Coordinates of N, CA, C and O in Angstrom, one line a residue:
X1 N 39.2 116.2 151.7 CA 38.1 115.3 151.7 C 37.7 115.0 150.2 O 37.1 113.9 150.0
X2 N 37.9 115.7 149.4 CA 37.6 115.6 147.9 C 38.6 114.9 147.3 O 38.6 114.4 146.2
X3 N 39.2 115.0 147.8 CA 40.6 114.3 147.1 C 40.5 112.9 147.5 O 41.0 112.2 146.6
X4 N 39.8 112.1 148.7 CA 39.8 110.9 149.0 C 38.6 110.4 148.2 O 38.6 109.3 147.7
X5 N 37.6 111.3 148.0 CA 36.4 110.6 147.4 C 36.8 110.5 146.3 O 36.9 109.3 145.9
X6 N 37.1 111.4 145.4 CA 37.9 111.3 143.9 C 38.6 109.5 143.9 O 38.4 108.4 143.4
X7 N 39.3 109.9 144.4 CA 40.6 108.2 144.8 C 39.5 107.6 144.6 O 39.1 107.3 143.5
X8 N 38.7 107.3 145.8 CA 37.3 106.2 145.8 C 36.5 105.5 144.8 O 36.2 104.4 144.5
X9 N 36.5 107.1 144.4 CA 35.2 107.0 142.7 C 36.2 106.3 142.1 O 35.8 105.1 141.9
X10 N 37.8 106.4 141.6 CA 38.5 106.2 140.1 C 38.7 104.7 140.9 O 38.3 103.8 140.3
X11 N 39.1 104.4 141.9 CA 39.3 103.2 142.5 C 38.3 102.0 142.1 O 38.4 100.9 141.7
X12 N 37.1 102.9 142.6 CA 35.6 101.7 142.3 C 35.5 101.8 140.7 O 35.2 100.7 140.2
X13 N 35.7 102.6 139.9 CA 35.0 102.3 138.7 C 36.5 101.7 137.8 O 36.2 101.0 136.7
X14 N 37.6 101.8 138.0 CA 38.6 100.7 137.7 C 38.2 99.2 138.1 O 38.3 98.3 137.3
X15 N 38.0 99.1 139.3 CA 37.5 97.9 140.1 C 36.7 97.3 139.0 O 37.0 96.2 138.4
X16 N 35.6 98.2 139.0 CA 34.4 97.2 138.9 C 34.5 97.1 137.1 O 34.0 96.1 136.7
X17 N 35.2 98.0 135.8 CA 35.7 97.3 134.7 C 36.7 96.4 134.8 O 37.0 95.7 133.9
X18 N 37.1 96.4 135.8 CA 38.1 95.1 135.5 C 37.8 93.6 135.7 O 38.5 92.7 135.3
X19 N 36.4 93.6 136.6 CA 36.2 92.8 137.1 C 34.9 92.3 136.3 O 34.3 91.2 136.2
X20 N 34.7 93.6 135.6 CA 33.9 93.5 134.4 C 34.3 92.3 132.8 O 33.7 91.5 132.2
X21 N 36.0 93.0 132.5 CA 36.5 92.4 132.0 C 36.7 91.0 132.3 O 36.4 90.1 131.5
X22 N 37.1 90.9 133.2 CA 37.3 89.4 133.8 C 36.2 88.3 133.8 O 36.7 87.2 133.7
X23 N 34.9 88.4 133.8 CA 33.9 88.5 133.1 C 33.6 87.5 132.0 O 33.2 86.3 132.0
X24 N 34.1 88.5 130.9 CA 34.3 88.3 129.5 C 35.0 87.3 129.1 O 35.0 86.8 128.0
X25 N 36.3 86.4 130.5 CA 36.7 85.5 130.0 C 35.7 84.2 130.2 O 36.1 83.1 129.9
X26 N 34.4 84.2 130.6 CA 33.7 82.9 131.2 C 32.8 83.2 129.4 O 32.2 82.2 129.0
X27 N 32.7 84.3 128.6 CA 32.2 84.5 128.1 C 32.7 84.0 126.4 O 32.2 83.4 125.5
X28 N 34.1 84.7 126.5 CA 34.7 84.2 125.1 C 36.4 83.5 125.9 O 37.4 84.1 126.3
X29 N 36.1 82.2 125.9 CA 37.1 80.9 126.9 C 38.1 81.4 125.6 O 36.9 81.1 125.6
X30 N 38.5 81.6 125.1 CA 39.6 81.7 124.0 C 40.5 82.5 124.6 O 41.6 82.0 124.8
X31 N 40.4 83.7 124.8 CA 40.8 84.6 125.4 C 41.1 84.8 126.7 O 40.9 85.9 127.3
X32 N 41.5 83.6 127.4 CA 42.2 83.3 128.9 C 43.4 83.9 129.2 O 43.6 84.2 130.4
X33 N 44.1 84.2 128.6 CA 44.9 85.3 128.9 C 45.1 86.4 128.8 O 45.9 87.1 129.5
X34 N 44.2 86.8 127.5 CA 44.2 88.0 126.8 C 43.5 88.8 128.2 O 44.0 89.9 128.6
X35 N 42.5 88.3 128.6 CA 41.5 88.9 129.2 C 42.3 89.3 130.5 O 42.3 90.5 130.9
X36 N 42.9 88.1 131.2 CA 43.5 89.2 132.3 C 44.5 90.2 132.2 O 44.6 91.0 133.1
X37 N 45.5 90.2 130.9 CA 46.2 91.4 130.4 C 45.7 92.8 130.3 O 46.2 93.8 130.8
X38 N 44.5 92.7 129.6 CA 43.9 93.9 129.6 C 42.9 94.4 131.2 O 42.5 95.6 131.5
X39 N 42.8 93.6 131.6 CA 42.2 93.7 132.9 C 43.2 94.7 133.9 O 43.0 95.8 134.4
X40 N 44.3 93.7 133.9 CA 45.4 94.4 134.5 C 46.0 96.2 134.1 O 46.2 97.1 134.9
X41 N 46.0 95.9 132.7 CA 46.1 97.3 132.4 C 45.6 98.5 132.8 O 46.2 99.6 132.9
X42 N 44.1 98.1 133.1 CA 44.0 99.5 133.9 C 44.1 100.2 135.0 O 43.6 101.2 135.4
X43 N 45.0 99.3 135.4 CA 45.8 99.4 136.9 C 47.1 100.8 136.1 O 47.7 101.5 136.9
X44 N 47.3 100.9 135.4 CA 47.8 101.8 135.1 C 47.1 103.5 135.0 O 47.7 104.6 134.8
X45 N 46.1 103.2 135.2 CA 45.2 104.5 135.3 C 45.5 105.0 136.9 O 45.7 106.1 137.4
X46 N 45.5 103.9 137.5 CA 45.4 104.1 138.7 C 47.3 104.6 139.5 O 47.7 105.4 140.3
X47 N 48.2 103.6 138.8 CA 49.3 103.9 138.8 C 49.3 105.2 138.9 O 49.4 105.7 140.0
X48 N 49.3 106.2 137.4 CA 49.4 107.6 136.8 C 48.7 108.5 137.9 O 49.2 109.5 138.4
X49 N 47.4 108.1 138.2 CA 46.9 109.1 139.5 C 47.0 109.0 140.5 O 47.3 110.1 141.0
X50 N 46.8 108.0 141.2 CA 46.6 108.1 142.6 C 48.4 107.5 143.6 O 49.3 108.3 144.0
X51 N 48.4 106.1 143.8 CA 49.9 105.8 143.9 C 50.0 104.6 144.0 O 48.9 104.1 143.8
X52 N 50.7 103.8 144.3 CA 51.0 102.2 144.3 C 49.8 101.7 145.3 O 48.9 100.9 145.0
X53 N 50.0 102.3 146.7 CA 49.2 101.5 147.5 C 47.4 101.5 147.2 O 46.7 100.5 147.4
X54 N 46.8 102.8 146.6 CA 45.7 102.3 145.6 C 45.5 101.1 144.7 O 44.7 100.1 144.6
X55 N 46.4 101.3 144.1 CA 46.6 100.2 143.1 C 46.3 98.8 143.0 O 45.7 98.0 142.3
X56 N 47.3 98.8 144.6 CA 47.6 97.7 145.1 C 46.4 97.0 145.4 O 46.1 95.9 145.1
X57 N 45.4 98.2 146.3 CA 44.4 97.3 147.0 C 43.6 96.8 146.2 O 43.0 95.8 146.5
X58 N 43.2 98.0 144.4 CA 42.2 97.8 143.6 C 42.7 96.3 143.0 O 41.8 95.5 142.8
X59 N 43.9 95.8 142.6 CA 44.5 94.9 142.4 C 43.8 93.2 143.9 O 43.4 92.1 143.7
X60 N 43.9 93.9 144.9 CA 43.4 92.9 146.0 C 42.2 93.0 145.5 O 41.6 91.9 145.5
X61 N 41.5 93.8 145.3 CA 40.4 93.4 145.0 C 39.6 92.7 144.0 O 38.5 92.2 144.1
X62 N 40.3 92.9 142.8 CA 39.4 92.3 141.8 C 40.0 91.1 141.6 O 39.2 90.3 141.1
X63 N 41.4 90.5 142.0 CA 41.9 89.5 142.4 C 40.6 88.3 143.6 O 40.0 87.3 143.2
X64 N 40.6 88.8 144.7 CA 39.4 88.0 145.3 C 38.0 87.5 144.5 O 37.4 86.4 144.3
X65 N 37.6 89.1 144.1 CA 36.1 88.9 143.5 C 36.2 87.9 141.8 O 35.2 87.5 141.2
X66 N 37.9 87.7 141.2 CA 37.8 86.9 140.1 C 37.9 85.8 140.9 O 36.8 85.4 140.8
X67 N 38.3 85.3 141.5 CA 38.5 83.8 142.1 C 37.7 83.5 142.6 O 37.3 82.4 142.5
X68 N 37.0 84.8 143.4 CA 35.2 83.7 143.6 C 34.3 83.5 142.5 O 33.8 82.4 142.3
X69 N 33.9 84.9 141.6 CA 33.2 84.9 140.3 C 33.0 84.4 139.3 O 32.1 83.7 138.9
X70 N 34.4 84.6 138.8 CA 34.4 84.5 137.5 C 34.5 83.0 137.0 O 35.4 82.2 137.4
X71 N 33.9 82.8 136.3 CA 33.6 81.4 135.4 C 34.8 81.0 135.0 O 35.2 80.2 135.9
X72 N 35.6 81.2 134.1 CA 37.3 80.8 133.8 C 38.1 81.0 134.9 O 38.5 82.1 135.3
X73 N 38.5 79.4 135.5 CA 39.1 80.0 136.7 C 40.7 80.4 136.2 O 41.6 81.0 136.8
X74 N 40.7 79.8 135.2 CA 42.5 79.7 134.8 C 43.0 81.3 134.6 O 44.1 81.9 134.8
X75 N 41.4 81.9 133.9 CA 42.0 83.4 133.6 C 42.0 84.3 134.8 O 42.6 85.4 134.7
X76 N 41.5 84.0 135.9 CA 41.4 84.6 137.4 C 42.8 84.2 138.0 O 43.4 85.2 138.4
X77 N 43.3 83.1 138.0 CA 44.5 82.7 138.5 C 44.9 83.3 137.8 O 45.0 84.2 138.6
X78 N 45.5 83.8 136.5 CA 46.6 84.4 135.9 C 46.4 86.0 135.8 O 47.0 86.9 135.2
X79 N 45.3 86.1 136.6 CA 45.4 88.0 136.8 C 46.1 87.9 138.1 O 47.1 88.6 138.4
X80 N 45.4 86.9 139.0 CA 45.9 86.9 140.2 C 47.0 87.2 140.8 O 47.3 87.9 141.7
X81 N 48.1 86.0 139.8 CA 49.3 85.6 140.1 C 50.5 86.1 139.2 O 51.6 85.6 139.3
X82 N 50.1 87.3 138.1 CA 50.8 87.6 137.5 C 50.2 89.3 136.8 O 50.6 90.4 137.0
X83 N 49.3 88.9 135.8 CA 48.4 90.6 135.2 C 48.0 91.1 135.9 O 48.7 92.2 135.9
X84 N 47.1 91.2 136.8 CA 46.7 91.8 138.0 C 48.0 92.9 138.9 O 47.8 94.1 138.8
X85 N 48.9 92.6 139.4 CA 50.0 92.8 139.9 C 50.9 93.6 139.2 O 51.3 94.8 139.4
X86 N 51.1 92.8 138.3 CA 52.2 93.3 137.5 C 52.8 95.1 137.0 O 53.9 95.6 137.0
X87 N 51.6 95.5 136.7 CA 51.9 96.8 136.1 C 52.2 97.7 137.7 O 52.7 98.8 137.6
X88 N 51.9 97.4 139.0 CA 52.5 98.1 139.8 C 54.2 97.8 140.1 O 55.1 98.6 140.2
X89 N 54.1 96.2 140.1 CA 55.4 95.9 140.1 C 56.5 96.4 139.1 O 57.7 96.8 139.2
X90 N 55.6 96.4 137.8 CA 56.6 97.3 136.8 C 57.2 98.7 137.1 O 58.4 99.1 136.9
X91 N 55.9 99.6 137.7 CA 56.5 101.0 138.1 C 57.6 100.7 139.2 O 58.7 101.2 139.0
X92 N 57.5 100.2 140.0 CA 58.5 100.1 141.1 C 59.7 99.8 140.7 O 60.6 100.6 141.0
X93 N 59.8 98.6 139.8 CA 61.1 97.9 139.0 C 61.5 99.0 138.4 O 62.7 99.1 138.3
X94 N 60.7 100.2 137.6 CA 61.3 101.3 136.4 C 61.6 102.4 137.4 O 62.6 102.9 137.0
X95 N 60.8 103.0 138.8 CA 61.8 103.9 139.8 C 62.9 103.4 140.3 O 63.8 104.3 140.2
X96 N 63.4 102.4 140.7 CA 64.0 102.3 141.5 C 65.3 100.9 141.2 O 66.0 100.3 142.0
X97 N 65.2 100.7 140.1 CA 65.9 99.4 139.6 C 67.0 100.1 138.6 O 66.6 100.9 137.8
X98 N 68.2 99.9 138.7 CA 69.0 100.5 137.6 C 68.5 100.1 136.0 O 68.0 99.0 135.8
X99 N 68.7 100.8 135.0 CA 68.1 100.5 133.6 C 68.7 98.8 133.7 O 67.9 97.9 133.6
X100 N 69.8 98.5 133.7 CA 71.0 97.4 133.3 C 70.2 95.9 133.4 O 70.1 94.9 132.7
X101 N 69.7 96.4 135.0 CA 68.7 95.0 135.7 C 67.4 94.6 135.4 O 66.9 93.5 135.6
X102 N 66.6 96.0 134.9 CA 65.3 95.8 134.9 C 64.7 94.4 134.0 O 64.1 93.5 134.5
X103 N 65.0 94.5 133.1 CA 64.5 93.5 132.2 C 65.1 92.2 133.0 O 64.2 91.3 132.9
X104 N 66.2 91.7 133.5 CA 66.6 90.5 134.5 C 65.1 90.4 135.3 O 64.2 89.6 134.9
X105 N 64.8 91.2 136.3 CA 63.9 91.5 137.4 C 62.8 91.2 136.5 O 62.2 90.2 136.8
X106 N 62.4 92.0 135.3 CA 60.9 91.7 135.0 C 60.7 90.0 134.7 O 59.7 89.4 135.1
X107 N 61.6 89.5 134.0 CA 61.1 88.2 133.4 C 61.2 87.0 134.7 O 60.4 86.2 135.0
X108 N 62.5 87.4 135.4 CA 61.9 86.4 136.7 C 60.6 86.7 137.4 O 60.0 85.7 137.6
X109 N 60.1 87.9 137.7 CA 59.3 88.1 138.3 C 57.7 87.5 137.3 O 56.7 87.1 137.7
X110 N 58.2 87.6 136.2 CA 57.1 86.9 134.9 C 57.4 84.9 135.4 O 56.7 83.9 135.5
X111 N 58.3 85.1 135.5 CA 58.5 83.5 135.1 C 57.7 83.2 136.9 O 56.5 82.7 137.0
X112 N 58.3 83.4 138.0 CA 58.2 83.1 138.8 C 56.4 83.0 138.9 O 55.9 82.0 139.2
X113 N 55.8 84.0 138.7 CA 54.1 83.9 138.9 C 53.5 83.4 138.3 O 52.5 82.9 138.8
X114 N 53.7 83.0 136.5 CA 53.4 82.2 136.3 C 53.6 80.8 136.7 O 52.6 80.0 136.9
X115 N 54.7 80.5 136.8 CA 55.0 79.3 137.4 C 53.6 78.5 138.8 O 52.9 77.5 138.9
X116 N 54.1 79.9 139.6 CA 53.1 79.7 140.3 C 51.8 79.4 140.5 O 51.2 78.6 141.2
X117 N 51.3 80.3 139.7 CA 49.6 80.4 138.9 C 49.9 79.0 138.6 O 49.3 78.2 139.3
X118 N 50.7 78.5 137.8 CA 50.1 76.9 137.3 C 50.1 75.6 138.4 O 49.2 74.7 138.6
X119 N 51.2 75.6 139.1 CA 50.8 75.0 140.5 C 49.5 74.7 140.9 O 48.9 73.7 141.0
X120 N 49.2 76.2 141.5 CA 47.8 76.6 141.8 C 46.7 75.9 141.3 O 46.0 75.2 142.0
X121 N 46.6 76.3 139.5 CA 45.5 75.6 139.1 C 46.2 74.1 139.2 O 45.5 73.1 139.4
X122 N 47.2 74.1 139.0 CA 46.8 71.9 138.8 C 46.9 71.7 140.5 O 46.2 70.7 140.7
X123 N 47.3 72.0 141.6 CA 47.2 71.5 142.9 C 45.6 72.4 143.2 O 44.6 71.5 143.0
X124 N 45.3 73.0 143.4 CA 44.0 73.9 143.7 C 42.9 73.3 143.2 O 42.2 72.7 143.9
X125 N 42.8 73.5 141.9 CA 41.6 73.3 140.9 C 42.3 71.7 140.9 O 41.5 71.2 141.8
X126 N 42.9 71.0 140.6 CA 42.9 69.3 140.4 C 43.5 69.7 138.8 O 42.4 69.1 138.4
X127 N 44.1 70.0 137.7 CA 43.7 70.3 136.7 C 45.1 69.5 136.3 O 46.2 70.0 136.1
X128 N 44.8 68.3 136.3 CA 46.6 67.3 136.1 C 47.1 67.6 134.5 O 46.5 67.5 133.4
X129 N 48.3 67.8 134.8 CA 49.1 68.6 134.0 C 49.6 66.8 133.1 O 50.5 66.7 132.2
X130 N 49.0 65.9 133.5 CA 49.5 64.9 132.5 C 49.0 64.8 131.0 O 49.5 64.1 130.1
X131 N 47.7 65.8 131.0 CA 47.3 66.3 129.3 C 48.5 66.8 128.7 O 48.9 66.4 127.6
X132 N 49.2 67.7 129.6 CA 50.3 68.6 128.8 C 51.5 67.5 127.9 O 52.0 67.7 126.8
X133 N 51.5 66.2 128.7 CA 52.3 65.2 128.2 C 52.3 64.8 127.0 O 53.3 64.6 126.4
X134 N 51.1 64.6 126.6 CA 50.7 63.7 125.2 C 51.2 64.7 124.3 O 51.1 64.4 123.1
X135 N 51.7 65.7 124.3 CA 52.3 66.8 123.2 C 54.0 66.2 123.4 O 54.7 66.1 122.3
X136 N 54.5 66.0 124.4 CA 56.3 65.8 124.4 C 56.6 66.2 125.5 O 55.8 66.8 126.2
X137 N 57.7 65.9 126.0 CA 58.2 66.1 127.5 C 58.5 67.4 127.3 O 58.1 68.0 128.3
X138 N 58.8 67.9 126.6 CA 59.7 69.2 126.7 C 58.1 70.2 126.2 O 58.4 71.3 125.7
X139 N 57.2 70.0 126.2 CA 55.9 71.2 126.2 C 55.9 71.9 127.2 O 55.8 73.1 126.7
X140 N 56.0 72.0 128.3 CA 56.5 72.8 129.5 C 57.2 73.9 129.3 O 56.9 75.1 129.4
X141 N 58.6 72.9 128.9 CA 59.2 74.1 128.6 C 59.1 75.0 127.2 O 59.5 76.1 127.4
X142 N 58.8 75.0 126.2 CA 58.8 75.1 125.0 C 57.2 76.2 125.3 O 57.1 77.2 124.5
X143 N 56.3 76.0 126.3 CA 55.3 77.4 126.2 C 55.8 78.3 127.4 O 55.7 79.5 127.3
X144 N 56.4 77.7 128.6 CA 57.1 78.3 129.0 C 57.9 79.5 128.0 O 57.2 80.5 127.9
X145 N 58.9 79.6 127.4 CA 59.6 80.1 125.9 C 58.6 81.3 125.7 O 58.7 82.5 125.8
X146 N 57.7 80.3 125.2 CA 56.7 81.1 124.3 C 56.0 81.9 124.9 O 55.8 82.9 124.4
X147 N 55.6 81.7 126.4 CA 55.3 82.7 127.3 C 56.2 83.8 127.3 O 55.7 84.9 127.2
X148 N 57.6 83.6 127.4 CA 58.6 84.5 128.2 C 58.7 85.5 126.7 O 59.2 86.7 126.7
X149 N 58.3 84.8 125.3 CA 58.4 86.2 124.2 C 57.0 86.7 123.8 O 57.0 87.6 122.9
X150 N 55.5 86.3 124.4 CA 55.2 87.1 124.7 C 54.9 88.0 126.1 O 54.0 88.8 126.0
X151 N 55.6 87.8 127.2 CA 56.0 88.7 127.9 C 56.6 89.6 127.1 O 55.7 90.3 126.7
X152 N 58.0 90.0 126.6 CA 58.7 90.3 125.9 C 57.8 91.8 125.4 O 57.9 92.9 125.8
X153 N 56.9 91.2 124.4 CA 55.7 92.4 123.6 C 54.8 92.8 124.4 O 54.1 93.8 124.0
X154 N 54.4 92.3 125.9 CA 53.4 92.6 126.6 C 54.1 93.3 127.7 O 53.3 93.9 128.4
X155 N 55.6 93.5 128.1 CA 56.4 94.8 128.5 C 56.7 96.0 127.5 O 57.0 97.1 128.0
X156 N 56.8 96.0 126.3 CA 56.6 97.0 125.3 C 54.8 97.4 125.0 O 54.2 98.4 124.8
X157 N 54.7 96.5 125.2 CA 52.7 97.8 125.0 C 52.7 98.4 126.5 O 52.7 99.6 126.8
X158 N 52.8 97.6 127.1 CA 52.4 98.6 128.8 C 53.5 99.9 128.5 O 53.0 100.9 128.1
X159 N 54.7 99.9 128.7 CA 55.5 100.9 128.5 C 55.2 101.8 127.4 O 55.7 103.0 127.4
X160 N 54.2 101.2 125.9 CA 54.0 102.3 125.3 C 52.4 103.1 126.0 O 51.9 104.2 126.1
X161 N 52.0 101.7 126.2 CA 50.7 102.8 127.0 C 50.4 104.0 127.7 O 49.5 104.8 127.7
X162 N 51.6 103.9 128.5 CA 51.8 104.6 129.9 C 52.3 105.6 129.3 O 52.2 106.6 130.1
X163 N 53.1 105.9 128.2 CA 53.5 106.9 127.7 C 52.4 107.5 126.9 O 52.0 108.6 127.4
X164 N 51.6 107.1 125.8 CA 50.5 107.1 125.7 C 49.3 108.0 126.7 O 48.6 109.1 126.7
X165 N 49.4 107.1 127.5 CA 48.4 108.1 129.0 C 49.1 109.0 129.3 O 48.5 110.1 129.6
X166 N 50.1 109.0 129.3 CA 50.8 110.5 129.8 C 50.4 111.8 129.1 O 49.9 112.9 129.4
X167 N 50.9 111.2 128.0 CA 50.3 112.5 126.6 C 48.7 112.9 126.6 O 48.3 114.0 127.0
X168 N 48.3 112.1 126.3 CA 47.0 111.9 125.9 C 45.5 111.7 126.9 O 44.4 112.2 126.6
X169 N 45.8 111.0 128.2 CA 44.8 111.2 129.2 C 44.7 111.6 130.5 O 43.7 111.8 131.1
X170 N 46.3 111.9 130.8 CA 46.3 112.2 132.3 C 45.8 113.1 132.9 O 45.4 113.2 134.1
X171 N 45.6 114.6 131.4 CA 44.8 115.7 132.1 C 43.4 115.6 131.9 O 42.6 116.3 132.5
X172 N 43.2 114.6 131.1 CA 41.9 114.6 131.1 C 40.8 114.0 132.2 O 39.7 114.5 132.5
X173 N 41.5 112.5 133.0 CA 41.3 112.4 134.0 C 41.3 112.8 135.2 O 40.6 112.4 136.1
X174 N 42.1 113.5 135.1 CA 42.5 115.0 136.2 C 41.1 116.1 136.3 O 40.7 116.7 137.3
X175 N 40.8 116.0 135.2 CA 39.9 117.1 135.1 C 38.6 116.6 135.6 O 37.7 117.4 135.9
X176 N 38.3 115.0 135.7 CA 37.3 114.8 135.7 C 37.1 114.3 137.1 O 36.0 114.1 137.6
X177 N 38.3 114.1 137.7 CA 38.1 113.4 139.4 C 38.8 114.3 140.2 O 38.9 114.1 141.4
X178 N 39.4 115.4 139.7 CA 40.1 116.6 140.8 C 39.4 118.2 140.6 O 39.8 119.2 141.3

């Protein structure tokens, strides 16, 4: 029974900073993406202790409560549809994916949510993507690009994080919820 309430407590108080963070983007609008990156990251605390299907749900959750909440909807959609998720989907891709493929698997799986996420906001939200035009036909693609290298550096910090927490916090968390 201590072991479930433990889960519970690190569950809710991941929850509720991320959703904290998320927040921060209605607060400083510059930082629309930044903010759900680091949001997402602490889904790795939860990775390291408890197991995917925690994760998963703390991920369902702060996913909901940003899309009702939070003021920037663009940065809720892109936790949603991509930050949010991601760092579980990474562990799964790094157990069980041969080294050769992983990086294939991650950038589709990057390309495809974003993708999606923008749908979303221009069909969902109304948010007509004919602004994007007045820059050149090829702007699409060209941040598309620019998205996919920094994915690129934002799969090298999570992978050094998590090594990072390995070293440096996992006993310490341990100590404070077991």
């Amino acid at each position: 029974m201590q072991k479930n309430t433990s889960l519970t407590a690190l569950g809710g108080i991941i929850s509720a900073l991320s959703v904290f963070i998320m927040f921060l983007s209605g607060i400083i609008p510059f930082l629309t993406y930044v903010i759900p990156a680091l949001s997402g990251l602490l889904l790795i605390v939860t990775i390291k202790e408890t197991d995917i299907k925690w994760s998963f749900f703390i991920y369902v959750a702060v996913s909901i409560l940003s899309l009702l909440v939070v003021a920037d909807k663009e940065a809720a959609v892109m936790y949603t549809f991509f930050f949010g998720y991601y760092p579980v989907v990474k562990d799964l891709i790094d157990k069980h994916v041969k080294r050769i493929f992983r990086w294939i698997i991650k950038f589709i799986v990057f390309n495809i949510g974003v993708v999606l996420g923008y749908l979303f906001v221009i069909y969902v939200f109304g948010i007509p993507i004919d602004d994007m035009e007045e820059f050149g036909k090829y702007t699409v693609f060209v941040l598309l690009g620019l998205g996919n290298l920094t994915f690129f550096f934002y799969e090298i910090t999570i992978t050094n994080l998590e090594i990072l927490y390995d070293r440096k916090w996992h006993t310490k968390i341990q100590r404070i919820f077991y």
